[in-house]
Phi, psi and omega in degrees: 000145180279345184085003183251138176218132183271004181278148178231134185294344179221102182299113183290124177275176183300320182298313179296318180299312182293327177295316179296313180300319179297317179294322177297315180300324181286335186252351187298329182277352180276075189302332181293343179274343187264141169264140184238131175244123174274137184271146178301325183272008184098164182084182181205164184227126180247142179226136172241106185278132168265320172228130181232113181051046175087353181256129178286131178263090189306315183302316181289321180296325178297328179280348181223061188295322181288322177295315179300315180298320178299311182296310183291344177277353179280125179300330186263002178295137183279059182291134176074011182246139186302339178267004185265120178228152170214126183200160172270130182243123176247114173263110185292165182302147179054046182233148179227131170264115185297157179304135180203168179237144173287170188279350186203156173258017176282349185234163164239146181254131179252130172249118174255121182292123177252318177215100185247118180287155173287145175112207188278087182217112189209165174243132177242124180235121177052040177085355181255124182271134176234155177242131177291159173219148178301139178066012178240155182246145169241127176246138180207156176278107187280006170285344172283149177301129180213158180209164178226148176217144175227093181260043179242183179257019180226159177288148170253125181238126176226154169266127179248129180225132177267129183237152174301140179300133184294345178277354178280144175279166177300319179297319179294318178299319179297313180296310181294325177299321177286318181298319184253021178296145175294131178261131182262000000 
């Protein structure tokens, strides 16, 4: 298996898509909210966390209330679990995220295309290359080796949401949810 699945548990309609894009446009200039990673190969990657390792980032969620409601309304969102993240990811122009693996196969990671440039901009999972598209989702098991590249002159923006792996039973999700719950 390539680890990639194009299904999304909630098919985002135009209204949800335009609401998310609008919220991103309103918050994109608030640089103090974004974490920035400079890449070894040049370029950079910006993230605005709504949920980071199971913890809700209230300040950021207040700036994106409709996006937050959409994510938190998903039955399979890994809320309150250390492996659960939801964030806006901007891969800047001429940037590469080197191959890496996520920490667990209990989740699948969903990338929903918000602003996808034309050209050489892709996600590679377990050797299989995929291209994002606006308003479409790519789901993959991020415990597989994966990387991203944006070899264009524009930013790539996606919404990333971690979901419980669909092969887990409800009982398993309950057990793992308790085992890996964020401790306060």
